[in-house]
Each structure stands twice: as structure tokens, then as C-alpha cells.
CSV table of C-alpha atoms in Angstrom, one decimal:
chain,number,residue,atom,x,y,z
A,926,MET,CA,-40.0,2.4,-198.7
A,927,ALA,CA,-36.4,1.7,-199.4
A,928,LEU,CA,-33.5,0.2,-197.4
A,929,ILE,CA,-30.3,2.5,-198.1
A,930,GLY,CA,-27.3,1.3,-196.4
A,931,PHE,CA,-24.4,3.8,-195.7
A,932,ALA,CA,-20.7,2.3,-194.9
A,933,ARG,CA,-17.7,4.5,-194.1
A,934,VAL,CA,-14.2,3.5,-193.2
A,935,THR,CA,-11.5,6.1,-191.9
A,936,SER,CA,-8.3,4.3,-192.4
A,937,ARG,CA,-6.6,1.7,-194.5
A,938,GLN,CA,-6.9,-0.8,-191.9
A,939,GLN,CA,-10.6,-0.7,-191.6
A,940,ASP,CA,-12.5,-3.3,-193.7
A,941,LEU,CA,-15.3,-1.8,-196.1
A,942,GLU,CA,-16.1,-5.3,-197.3
A,943,ALA,CA,-17.3,-6.5,-194.1
A,944,GLN,CA,-19.9,-3.6,-193.8
A,945,LEU,CA,-21.1,-4.1,-197.4
A,946,GLU,CA,-21.6,-7.7,-196.6
A,947,ALA,CA,-23.6,-6.8,-193.4
A,948,LEU,CA,-25.5,-4.1,-195.3
A,949,ASN,CA,-26.2,-6.6,-198.4
A,950,GLY,CA,-27.2,-9.3,-195.7
A,951,ALA,CA,-29.8,-6.7,-194.3
A,952,GLY,CA,-31.5,-6.3,-197.3
A,953,CYS,CA,-30.2,-2.7,-198.4
A,954,SER,CA,-31.5,-2.1,-202.2
A,955,ASP,CA,-28.4,0.5,-202.4
A,956,ILE,CA,-25.5,1.2,-200.3
A,957,ILE,CA,-23.6,4.4,-200.3
A,958,THR,CA,-20.0,4.3,-199.3
A,959,SER,CA,-17.3,6.8,-197.9
A,960,GLN,CA,-13.8,6.3,-197.7
A,961,LYS,CA,-11.0,8.0,-196.3
A,962,THR,CA,-7.6,7.2,-198.3
A,963,GLY,CA,-4.6,9.2,-197.8
A,964,LYS,CA,-5.7,13.0,-198.4
A,965,THR,CA,-8.8,12.2,-199.8
A,966,ASP,CA,-12.1,12.1,-197.6
A,967,ASN,CA,-15.5,12.0,-199.6
A,968,ASN,CA,-17.4,11.8,-196.1
A,969,ALA,CA,-19.2,15.0,-196.8
A,970,GLU,CA,-20.2,14.6,-200.0
A,971,GLN,CA,-21.5,10.9,-199.3
A,972,ILE,CA,-23.5,12.2,-196.2
A,973,GLU,CA,-25.0,14.9,-198.7
A,974,ALA,CA,-25.7,12.1,-201.4
A,975,LEU,CA,-27.5,9.8,-198.6
A,976,ILE,CA,-29.5,12.7,-197.3
A,977,THR,CA,-30.5,13.6,-200.8
A,978,GLN,CA,-31.2,10.1,-201.9
A,979,ALA,CA,-33.4,9.2,-198.8
A,980,GLN,CA,-37.1,9.8,-199.2
A,981,LYS,CA,-40.0,9.9,-196.7
A,982,GLY,CA,-40.5,6.4,-195.4
A,983,ASP,CA,-37.0,4.9,-196.3
A,984,THR,CA,-34.8,3.4,-193.7
A,985,VAL,CA,-30.8,4.1,-193.4
A,986,ILE,CA,-29.1,1.1,-192.2
A,987,LEU,CA,-25.8,1.4,-190.5
A,988,THR,CA,-23.4,-1.4,-189.0
A,989,LYS,CA,-22.7,1.2,-186.3
A,990,LEU,CA,-23.8,4.6,-185.5
A,991,TYR,CA,-20.5,6.3,-185.5
A,992,ARG,CA,-20.2,5.4,-189.4
A,993,LEU,CA,-22.5,8.6,-190.0
A,994,GLY,CA,-19.9,11.1,-189.3
A,995,HIS,CA,-16.4,11.9,-187.5
A,996,SER,CA,-17.7,13.5,-184.5
A,997,ALA,CA,-21.1,13.3,-182.4
A,998,HIS,CA,-22.4,16.9,-183.9
A,999,LYS,CA,-21.6,15.6,-187.4
A,1000,VAL,CA,-23.8,12.4,-186.6
A,1001,LEU,CA,-26.6,14.4,-184.7
A,1002,VAL,CA,-26.9,16.9,-187.7
A,1003,THR,CA,-27.3,13.9,-190.1
A,1004,LEU,CA,-29.5,12.3,-187.8
A,1005,LYS,CA,-31.6,15.5,-187.7
A,1006,ALA,CA,-31.5,16.0,-191.3
A,1007,LEU,CA,-32.9,12.6,-191.9
A,1008,HIS,CA,-35.4,12.5,-189.5
A,1009,ASP,CA,-36.7,16.1,-191.0
A,1010,LYS,CA,-37.3,14.0,-194.3
A,1011,GLY,CA,-39.2,11.2,-192.3
A,1012,VAL,CA,-36.3,8.8,-192.9
A,1013,ALA,CA,-35.6,6.3,-190.2
A,1014,VAL,CA,-32.1,5.0,-189.0
A,1015,LYS,CA,-31.3,2.0,-187.4
A,1016,THR,CA,-28.2,0.1,-186.8
A,1017,LEU,CA,-27.1,-3.8,-187.4
A,1018,ASP,CA,-25.8,-3.7,-183.8
A,1019,GLY,CA,-29.2,-3.2,-182.7
A,1020,GLN,CA,-28.4,0.2,-180.4
A,1021,ILE,CA,-30.4,2.6,-182.4
A,1022,ASP,CA,-33.6,2.9,-184.3
A,1023,THR,CA,-35.1,6.0,-185.0
A,1024,PHE,CA,-38.2,5.1,-186.6
A,1025,SER,CA,-40.1,5.7,-183.4
A,1026,ASP,CA,-41.0,9.0,-182.3
A,1027,ASP,CA,-40.7,7.9,-178.9
A,1028,PRO,CA,-39.1,10.6,-176.7
A,1029,THR,CA,-37.0,8.0,-175.0
A,1030,GLN,CA,-35.9,6.3,-178.1
A,1031,LYS,CA,-34.8,10.1,-179.3
A,1032,ALA,CA,-33.0,10.4,-176.0
A,1033,MET,CA,-31.2,7.1,-176.2
A,1034,ALA,CA,-30.3,7.8,-179.8
A,1035,GLN,CA,-28.5,11.2,-178.8
A,1036,LEU,CA,-26.9,9.4,-175.7
A,1037,LEU,CA,-25.5,6.9,-178.1
A,1038,VAL,CA,-24.3,9.5,-180.4
A,1039,ILE,CA,-22.3,10.7,-177.5
A,1040,PHE,CA,-21.0,7.7,-176.5
A,1041,ALA,CA,-19.9,6.6,-179.7
A,1042,ASP,CA,-17.9,10.0,-180.0
A,1043,LEU,CA,-16.4,9.0,-176.7
A,1044,GLU,CA,-15.3,5.6,-177.7
A,1045,ARG,CA,-14.0,7.0,-181.1
A,1046,SER,CA,-12.1,9.7,-179.3
A,1047,SER,CA,-10.7,7.0,-176.8
A,1048,ALA,CA,-9.5,4.7,-179.5
A,1049,ALA,CA,-7.9,7.7,-181.3
A,1050,ASP,CA,-5.9,8.8,-178.0
A,1051,LYS,CA,-4.9,5.1,-177.6
A,1052,SER,CA,-3.7,4.9,-181.1
A,1053,ALA,CA,-1.8,8.3,-180.4
A,1054,SER,CA,-0.5,7.0,-177.5
A,1055,ASN,CA,0.7,3.6,-179.3
A,1056,GLN,CA,2.4,5.5,-181.7
A,1057,GLU,CA,4.5,7.3,-179.3
A,1058,LYS,CA,5.6,4.0,-177.8
A,1059,LYS,CA,7.2,2.8,-181.1
A,1060,PRO,CA,10.8,3.0,-181.5
A,1061,LYS,CA,12.5,5.9,-182.9
A,1062,LYS,CA,14.1,6.1,-186.0
A,1063,GLY,CA,17.6,5.1,-186.3
A,1064,ARG,CA,17.8,2.0,-183.8
A,1065,LYS,CA,14.5,0.2,-184.8
A,1066,ASN,CA,15.0,-3.4,-183.0
A,1067,LYS,CA,18.3,-4.1,-184.2
A,1068,PRO,CA,19.8,-6.9,-182.3
A,1069,LEU,CA,22.2,-5.5,-179.5
A,1070,ASP,CA,26.0,-5.7,-180.1
A,1071,GLN,CA,28.9,-6.4,-177.4
A,1072,ALA,CA,29.0,-2.8,-176.6
A,1073,HIS,CA,25.5,-2.6,-175.7
A,1074,TYR,CA,25.6,-6.0,-173.5
A,1075,ALA,CA,28.2,-4.2,-171.4
A,1076,ALA,CA,25.9,-0.9,-171.0
A,1077,VAL,CA,22.6,-2.8,-170.2
A,1078,LYS,CA,24.5,-4.9,-167.4
A,1079,LYS,CA,25.8,-2.0,-165.9
A,1080,LEU,CA,22.6,0.1,-166.1
A,1081,SER,CA,20.9,-2.9,-164.7
A,1082,ALA,CA,23.3,-3.1,-161.9
A,1083,GLU,CA,22.8,0.6,-161.3
A,1084,GLY,CA,19.0,-0.4,-160.6
A,1085,THR,CA,17.3,0.6,-164.2
A,1086,SER,CA,14.3,-1.6,-164.7
A,1087,ILE,CA,14.4,-4.3,-167.7
A,1088,SER,CA,11.4,-2.0,-168.9
A,1089,GLN,CA,13.3,1.1,-168.9
A,1090,LEU,CA,16.1,-0.7,-170.7
A,1091,SER,CA,14.0,-2.3,-173.4
A,1092,LYS,CA,12.6,1.2,-174.2
A,1093,GLN,CA,16.2,2.7,-174.0
A,1094,PHE,CA,17.9,0.1,-176.4
A,1095,TYR,CA,14.7,0.0,-178.6
A,1096,VAL,CA,14.5,-3.9,-177.8
A,1097,SER,CA,11.9,-6.5,-176.4
A,1098,ARG,CA,12.1,-7.3,-172.7
A,1099,SER,CA,13.0,-10.8,-173.7
A,1100,GLU,CA,16.2,-9.6,-175.5
A,1101,ILE,CA,17.2,-7.5,-172.1
A,1102,GLU,CA,16.7,-10.6,-170.3
A,1103,LYS,CA,18.8,-12.8,-172.6
A,1104,VAL,CA,21.7,-10.0,-172.1
A,1105,LEU,CA,21.4,-9.9,-168.3
A,1106,ASP,CA,21.1,-13.8,-168.2
A,1107,ALA,CA,24.4,-14.3,-170.4
């Protein structure tokens, strides 16, 4: 009965090392990793390797449930494949432990998958929204010159808010406030 770790990152900003440390600390004898970098995404192959390697009585350890896949459907498919082999799945955050055949625990696992997918989708939406807020190319946070000073003061006098001016001129609100105070 082996403890097999599974770690997955989907962006360069995520830290695979933190997951590996946590899984090693949990006593995993083997850790399978999946990493998306640029155009390379080996998650499907690594999930297949995990399912192939895991044997009846083994436990797959994850830091969080959503590390098993990109969507709730993929996570559920993987959970079912592991369960059918007699392999338990446990998360280090304590949210899931499929070792039990308890129907309540199974329902909880499926609900957590759905919530994990919702959380991931929300994070993706938030990230996309933040990308839209970034300055457009061309005037990326360049300081304002004298011609801009006059335009900022004129627009402000006409009722344009500091936030709107900040977005329009691609500078911080504090930069607009400095211009208006000058």
C-alpha cells in the first residue's frame, strides 16, 4: 500500500516545489508531476501514468483536489478510475478522503470537485478581467508631459473623475492627483 503523490501546475507563476515539499512531507513514496509550460501540457499523460501506477490499496495524495484536472469532469473521471481500481484519494488540505465507501463521503467528494471547478473558473475570470485593466500598448505608464497636464485639468473641470482620467492617460490615480494639485 503505497502513498503516491500527484503535483500539477498550470502556469509559470505557480510553484511546483511547494507541492513537492508538501507531498514529500506527507510520506509519498513516489510523486508524479504535471507541468504546463508554454505550449506543453502533459497532464493527460501524467494522469494516465498515475492511474496505471496506482494499485489496489494505494492512496493518491494531492495538495488540493483540483490538481487532478482542468475541469470538474476530468477530476471526476480520474476519481472514478482510481476508485474502480481500489485506490483512495486524499487531499492534504483535509477536504477529501475517498478511502471510505460512505455515500456521504462520495457525495461530498463530488460537491468539492464542483466547488473546486467553480473556484478555478472564478479565478480565471478574475485573471481575464485583470488583463483587460492593464494599460494598452503604446502609453504604458509613461509620465505625463505638459500637453497632457492641460488636458487632464480641462477634463477634470468638465467632470471627468480621477479614476476615468487615470484609465484614459494610463497612469495611476496618484499621478492624476499630482497634476490636479499642481
